[in-house]
Coordinates of C-alpha atoms in Angstrom, one line a residue:
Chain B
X75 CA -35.1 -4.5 -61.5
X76 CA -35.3 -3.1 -65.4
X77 CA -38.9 -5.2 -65.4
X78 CA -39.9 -3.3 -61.7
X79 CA -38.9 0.1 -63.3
X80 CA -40.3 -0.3 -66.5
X81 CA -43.7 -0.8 -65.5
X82 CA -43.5 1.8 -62.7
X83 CA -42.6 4.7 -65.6
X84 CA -45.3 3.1 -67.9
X85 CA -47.7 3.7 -64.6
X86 CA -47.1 6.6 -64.3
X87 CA -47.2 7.5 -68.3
X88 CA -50.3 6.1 -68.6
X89 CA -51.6 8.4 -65.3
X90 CA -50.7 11.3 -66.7
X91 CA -52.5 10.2 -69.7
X92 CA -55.2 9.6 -68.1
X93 CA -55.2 13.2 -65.8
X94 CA -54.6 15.1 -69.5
X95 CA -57.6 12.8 -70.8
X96 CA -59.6 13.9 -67.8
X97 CA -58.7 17.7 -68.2
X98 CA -59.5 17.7 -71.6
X99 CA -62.8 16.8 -70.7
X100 CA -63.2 19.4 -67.6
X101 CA -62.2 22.3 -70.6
X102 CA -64.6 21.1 -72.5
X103 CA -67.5 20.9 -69.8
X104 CA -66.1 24.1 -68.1
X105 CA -64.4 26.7 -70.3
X106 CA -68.2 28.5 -71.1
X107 CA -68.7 28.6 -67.3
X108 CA -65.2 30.4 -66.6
X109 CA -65.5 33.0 -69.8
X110 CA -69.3 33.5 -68.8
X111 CA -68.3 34.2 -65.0
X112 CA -65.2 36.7 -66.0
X113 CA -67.3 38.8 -68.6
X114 CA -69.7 39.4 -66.4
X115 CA -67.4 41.2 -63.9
X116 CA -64.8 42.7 -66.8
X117 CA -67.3 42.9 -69.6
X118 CA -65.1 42.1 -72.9
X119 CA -65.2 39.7 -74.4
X120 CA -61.1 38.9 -74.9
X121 CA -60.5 39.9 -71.4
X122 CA -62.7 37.5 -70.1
X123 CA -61.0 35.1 -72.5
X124 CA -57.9 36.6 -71.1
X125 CA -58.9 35.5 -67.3
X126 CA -60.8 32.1 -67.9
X127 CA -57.8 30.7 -69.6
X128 CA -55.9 31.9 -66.9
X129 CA -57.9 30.1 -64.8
X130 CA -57.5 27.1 -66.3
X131 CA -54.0 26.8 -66.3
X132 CA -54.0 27.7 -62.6
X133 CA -56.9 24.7 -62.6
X134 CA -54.4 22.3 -64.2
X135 CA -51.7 23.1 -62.1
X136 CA -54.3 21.7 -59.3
X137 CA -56.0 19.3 -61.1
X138 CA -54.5 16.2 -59.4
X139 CA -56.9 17.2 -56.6
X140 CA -59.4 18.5 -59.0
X141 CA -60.3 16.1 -60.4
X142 CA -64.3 15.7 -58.9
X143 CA -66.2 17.2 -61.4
X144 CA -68.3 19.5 -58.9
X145 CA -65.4 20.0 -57.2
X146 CA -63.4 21.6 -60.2
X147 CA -66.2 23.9 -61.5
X148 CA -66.8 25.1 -57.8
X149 CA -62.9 25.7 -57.9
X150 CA -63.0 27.4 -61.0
X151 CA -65.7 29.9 -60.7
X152 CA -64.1 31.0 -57.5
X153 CA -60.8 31.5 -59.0
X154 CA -62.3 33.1 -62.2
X155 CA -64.1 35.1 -59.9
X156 CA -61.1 36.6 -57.8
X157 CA -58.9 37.2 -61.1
X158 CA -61.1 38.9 -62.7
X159 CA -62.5 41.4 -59.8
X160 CA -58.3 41.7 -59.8
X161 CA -58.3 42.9 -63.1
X162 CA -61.4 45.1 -62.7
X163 CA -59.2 46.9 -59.7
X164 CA -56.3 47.2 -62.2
X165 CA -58.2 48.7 -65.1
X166 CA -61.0 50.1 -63.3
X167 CA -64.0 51.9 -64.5
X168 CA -62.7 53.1 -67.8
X169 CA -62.7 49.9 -69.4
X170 CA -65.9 49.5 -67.7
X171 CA -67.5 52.0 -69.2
X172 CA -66.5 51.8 -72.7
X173 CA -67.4 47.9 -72.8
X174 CA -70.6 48.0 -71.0
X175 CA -73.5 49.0 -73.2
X176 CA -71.5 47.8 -76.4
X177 CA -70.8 44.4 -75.3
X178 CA -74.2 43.4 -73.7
X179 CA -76.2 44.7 -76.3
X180 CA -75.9 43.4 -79.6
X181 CA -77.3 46.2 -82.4
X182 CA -80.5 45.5 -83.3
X183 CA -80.2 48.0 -86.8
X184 CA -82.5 50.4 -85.2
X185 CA -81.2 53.4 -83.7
X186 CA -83.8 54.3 -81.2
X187 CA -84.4 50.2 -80.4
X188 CA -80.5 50.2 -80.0
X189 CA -80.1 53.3 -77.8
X190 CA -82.8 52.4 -75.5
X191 CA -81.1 48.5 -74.8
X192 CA -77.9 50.4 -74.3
X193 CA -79.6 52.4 -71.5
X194 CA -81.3 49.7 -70.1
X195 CA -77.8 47.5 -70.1
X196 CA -76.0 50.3 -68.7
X197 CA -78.5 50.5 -65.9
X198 CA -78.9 47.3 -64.9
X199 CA -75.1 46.4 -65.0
X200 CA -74.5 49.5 -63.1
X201 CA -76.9 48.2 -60.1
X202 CA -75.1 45.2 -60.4
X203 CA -71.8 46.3 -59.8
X204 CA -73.6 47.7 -56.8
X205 CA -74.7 45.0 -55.2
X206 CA -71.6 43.3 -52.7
X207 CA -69.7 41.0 -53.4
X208 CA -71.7 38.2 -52.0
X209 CA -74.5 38.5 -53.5
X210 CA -73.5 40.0 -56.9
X211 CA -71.5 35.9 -57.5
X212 CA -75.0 34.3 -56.8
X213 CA -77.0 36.3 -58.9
X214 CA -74.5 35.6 -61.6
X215 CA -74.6 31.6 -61.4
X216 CA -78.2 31.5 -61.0
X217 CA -78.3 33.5 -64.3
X218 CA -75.7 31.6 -66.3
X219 CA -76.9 28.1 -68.1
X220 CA -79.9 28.4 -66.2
X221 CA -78.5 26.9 -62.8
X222 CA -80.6 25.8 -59.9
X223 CA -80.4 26.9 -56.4
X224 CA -79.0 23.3 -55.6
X225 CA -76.1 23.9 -58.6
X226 CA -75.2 27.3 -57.4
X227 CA -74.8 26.3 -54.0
X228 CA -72.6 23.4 -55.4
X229 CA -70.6 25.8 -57.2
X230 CA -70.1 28.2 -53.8
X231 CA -69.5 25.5 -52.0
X232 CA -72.7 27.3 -49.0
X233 CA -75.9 25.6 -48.0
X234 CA -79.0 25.6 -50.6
X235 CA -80.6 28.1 -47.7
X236 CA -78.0 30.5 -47.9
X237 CA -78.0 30.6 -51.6
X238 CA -81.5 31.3 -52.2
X239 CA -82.0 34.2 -49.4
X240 CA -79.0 36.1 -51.1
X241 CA -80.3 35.5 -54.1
X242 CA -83.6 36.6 -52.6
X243 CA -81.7 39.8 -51.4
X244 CA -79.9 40.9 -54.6
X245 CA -83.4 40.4 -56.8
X246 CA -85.3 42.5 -54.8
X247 CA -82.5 45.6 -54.3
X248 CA -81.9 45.2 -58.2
X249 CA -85.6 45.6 -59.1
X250 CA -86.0 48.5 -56.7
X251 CA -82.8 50.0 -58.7
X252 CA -84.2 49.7 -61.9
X253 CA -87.8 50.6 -60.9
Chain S
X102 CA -93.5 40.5 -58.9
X103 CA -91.8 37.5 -59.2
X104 CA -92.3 37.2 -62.8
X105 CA -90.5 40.9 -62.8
X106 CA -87.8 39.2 -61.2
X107 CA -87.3 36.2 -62.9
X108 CA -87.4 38.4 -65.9
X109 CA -84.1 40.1 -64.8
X110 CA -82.8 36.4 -64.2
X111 CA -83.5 35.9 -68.0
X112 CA -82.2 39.4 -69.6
X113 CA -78.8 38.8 -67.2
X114 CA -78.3 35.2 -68.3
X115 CA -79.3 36.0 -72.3
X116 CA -76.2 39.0 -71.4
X117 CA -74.0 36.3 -70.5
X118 CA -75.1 33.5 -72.7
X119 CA -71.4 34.5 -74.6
X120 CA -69.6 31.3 -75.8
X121 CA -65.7 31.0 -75.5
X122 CA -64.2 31.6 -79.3
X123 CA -63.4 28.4 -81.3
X124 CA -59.5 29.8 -80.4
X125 CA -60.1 29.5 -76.8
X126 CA -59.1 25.8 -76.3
X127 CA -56.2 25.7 -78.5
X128 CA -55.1 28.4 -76.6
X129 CA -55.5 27.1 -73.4
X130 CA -53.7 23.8 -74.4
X131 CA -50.8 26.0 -76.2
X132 CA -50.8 28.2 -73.0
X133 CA -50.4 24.9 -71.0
X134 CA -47.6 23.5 -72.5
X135 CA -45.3 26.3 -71.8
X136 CA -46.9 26.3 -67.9
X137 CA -44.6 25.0 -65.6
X138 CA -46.5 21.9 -64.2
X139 CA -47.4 22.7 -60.8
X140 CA -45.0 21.8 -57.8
X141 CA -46.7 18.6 -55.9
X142 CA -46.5 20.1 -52.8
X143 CA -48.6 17.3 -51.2
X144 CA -45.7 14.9 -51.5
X145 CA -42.8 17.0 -51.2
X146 CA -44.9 17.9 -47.5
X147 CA -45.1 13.8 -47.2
X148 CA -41.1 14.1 -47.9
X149 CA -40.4 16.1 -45.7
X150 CA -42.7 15.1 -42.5
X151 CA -41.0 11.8 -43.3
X152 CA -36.8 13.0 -43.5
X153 CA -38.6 15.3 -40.0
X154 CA -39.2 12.0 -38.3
X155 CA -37.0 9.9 -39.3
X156 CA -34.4 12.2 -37.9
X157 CA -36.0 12.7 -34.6
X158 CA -35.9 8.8 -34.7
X159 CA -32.6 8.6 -35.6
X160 CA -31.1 11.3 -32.7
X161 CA -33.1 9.6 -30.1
X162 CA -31.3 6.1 -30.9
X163 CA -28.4 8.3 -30.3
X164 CA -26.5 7.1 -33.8
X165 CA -25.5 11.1 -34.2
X166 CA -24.0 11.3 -30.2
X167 CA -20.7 12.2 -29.6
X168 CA -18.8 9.0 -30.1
X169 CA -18.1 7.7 -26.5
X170 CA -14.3 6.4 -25.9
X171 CA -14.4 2.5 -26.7
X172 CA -13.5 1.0 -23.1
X173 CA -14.5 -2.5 -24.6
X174 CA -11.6 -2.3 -26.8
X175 CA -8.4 -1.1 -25.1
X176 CA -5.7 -2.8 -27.7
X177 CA -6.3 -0.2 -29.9
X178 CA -4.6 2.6 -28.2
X179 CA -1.5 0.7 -26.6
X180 CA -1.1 1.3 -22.8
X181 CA 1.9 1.9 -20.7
X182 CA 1.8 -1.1 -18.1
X183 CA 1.4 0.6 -15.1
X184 CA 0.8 -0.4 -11.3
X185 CA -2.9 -0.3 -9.9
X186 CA -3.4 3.4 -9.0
X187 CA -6.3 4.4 -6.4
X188 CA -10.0 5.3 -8.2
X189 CA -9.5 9.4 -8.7
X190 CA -12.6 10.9 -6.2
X191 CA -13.6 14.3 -7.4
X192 CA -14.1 16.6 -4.7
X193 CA -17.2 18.1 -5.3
X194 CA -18.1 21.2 -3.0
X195 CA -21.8 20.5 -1.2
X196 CA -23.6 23.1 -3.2
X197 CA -23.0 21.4 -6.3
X198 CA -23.5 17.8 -5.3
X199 CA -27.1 16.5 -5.9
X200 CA -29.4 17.6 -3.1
X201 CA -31.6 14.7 -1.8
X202 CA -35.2 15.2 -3.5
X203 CA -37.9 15.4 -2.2
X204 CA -41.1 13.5 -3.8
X205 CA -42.0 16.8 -5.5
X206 CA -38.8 17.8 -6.1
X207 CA -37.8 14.1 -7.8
X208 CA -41.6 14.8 -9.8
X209 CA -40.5 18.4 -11.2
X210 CA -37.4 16.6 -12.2
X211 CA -37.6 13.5 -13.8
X212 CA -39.6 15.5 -17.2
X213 CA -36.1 17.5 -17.2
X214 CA -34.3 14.3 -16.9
X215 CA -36.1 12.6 -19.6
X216 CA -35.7 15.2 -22.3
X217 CA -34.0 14.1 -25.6
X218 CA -31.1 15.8 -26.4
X219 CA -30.9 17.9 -28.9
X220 CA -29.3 16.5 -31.5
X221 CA -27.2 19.3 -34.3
X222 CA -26.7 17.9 -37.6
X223 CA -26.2 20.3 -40.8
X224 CA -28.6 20.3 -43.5
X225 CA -25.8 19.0 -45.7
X226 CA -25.3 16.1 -43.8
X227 CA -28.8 14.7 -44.3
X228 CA -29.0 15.4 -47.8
X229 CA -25.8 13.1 -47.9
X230 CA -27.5 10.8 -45.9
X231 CA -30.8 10.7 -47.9
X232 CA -28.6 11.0 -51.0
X233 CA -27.1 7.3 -50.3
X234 CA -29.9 6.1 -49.3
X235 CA -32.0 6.8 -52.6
X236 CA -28.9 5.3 -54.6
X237 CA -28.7 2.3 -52.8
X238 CA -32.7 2.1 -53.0
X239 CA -33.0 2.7 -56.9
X240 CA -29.2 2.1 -58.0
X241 CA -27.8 -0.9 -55.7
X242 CA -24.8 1.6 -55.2
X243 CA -22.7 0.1 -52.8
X244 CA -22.2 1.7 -49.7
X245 CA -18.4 3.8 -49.5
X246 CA -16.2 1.6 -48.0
X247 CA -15.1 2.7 -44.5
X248 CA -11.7 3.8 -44.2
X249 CA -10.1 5.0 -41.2
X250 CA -6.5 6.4 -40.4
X251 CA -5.7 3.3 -38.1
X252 CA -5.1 1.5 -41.2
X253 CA -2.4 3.6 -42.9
X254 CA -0.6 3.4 -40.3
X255 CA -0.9 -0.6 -39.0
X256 CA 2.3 -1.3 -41.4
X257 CA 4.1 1.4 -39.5
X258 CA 3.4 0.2 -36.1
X259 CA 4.2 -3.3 -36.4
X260 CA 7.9 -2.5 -37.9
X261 CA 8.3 -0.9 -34.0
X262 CA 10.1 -2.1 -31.0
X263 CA 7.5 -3.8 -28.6
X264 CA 7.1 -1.2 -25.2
X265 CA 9.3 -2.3 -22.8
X266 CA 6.9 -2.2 -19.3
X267 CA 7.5 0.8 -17.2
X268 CA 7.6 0.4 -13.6
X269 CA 7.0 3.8 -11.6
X270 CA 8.7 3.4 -7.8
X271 CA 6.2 4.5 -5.5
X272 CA 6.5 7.9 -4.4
X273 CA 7.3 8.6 -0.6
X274 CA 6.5 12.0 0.7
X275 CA 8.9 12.8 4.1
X276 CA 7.6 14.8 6.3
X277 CA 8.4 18.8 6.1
X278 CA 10.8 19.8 8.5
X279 CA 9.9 21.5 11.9
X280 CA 6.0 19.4 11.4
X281 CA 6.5 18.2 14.8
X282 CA 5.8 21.3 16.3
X283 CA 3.1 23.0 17.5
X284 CA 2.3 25.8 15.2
X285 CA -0.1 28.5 16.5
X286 CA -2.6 29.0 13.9
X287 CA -5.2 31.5 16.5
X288 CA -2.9 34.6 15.6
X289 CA -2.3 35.2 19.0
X290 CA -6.6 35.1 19.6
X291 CA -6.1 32.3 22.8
X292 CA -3.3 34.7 24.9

């Protein structure tokens, strides 16, 4: 009976090693993906530190059936996603607006060279935050890490089709902004 | 065009090329370790689905029923001796005895008639019940040994006089006087 219980604790020791092995790994393949997707809906940098690690712990918390690799990262965008369009709501467009230019455009040492990016940042992030939902999230993975149409539609769980006329749809209405 | 476009692709991605800060891991791992570890929800569901059924199981065995008296067993309550009485018959009035069914009728009824009953049992009798059963599944606790009232009491009982028989005269009922006659019940209705 001792013998029976003894290796059913050790089991289950050595699975939870092997889930905190696994998660290590999913933080290590994943944490630049969640910061990545959070700045660019909060824009600063320790906020979106802020909200990816919340993510992560919430992704932990799940990770027993988390554990695909596709499956987690698709997981975690979405949740990254929602928590930090939450704390966009809370803090709204003040935060925005101080961060914006400063945090997207790193000073060059020029003032005019600097000024213009600002302007140019400020724009474009402006018709970003335009565009819906929907489309905005698609845009965003297709920028980061250089994703393909095939990886973003992994991450957003939607057909390949889907994925590429949105991202067809929020190209075209952000050139036409910024024209 | 395109080249426009996929130049905006490049100047967002180059805006979000921002790498977590060496901290951020550390802090994730410090932040997990004071986490409570998420509920497994999955099995405590399994749990309960399974306590849900076995219940269901258990009241249609009828082990929770209202304990029938024991008619297999009648030294246990000791009996006067008494002289073979007539089976008691129940009048029942005709509108509440059973109505002969129809084929339709019998059809509506027999789902009625086959229902489980219902049965009650508090939610702190089956956490006893699971209770023991998870000790004597991990443990080996013994089951509590079953004690009833009849045995404080056998010493008592057997230190009695035996019960004599009793013999009950039958009862003769005499006629009420004046029966004989003719009574007129009309109220006068046949003059």
């Amino acid at each position: 009976m001792n013998e029976y219980a003894d290796r059913l604790v050790s089991g289950l020791v050595s699975l939870e090693d092997d889930l905190a092995r696994e998660f290590e790994m999913r933080l290590a393949d994943s944490s630049a993906l969640a910061v990545r997707v959070a700045f660019s809906v909060v824009r600063h940098r320790e906020d979106a530190e802020d909200i990816a690690q919340q993510a992560l712990v919430k992704a932990y918390q799940q990770f027993r059936r988390l554990r695909e690799r596709d499956r987690f990262r698709a997981w975690l965008v979405r949740i990254t996603w929602r928590l930090a369009l939450d704390w966009r709501r809370d803090h709204q467009r003040r935060a925005l607006r101080e961060h914006a230019a400063a945090a997207l455009t790193p000073p060059v040492g020029n003032a005019e060279v600097d000024a213009l990016q600002a302007d140019r940042a400020s724009r474009l992030w402006a018709a970003i935050d335009e565009l819906p939902d929907r489309l905005r999230l698609v845009l965003v993975l297709a920028a980061i890490e250089g994703h393909t149409m095939t990886e973003v539609a992994a991450l957003m769980r939607l057909p390949e089709g889907t994925v590429k006329s949105r991202l067809f749809e929020a190209r075209h209405r952000l050139a036409e902004r910024l024209r | 065009m395109n080249d426009e476009r996929d130049e905006l692709l490049k100047e967002i991605g180059a805006a979000l090329s921002i790498e977590p800060s060496p901290a951020f891991a550390a802090r994730v791992r410090a932040e997990l370790t004071t986490a409570p570890a998420g509920l497994p929800w999955g099995r405590i569901a399994g749990a309960l689905a399974a306590a849900s059924l076995a219940v269901v199981l258990v009241s249609r065995m009828g082990l929770f029923e209202p304990a029938a008296p024991d008619r297999a067993s009648p030294a246990a309550v000791p009996a006067p001796a008494v002289t073979a009485a007539a089976p008691l018959e129940i009048a029942v009035p005709p509108q509440a005895r059973p109505r002969p069914a129809s084929a339709e009728g019998a059809a509506r009824q027999a789902p009625r008639r086959a229902q489980p009953r219902a049965a009650v049992i508090s939610p702190d009798e089956i956490d006893a019940f699971w209770q023991i059963v998870a000790e004597v599944q991990v443990e080996g606790t013994p089951l509590p040994p079953q004690r009833w009232p009849i045995d404080d009491i056998t010493g008592e009982i057997a230190g009695l006089p035996e019960i004599a028989a009793v013999h009950v005269r039958p009862v003769t009922i005499e006629p009420l006087p004046g029966a004989g006659a003719s009574v007129d019940t009309s109220g006068g209705l046949n003059e």
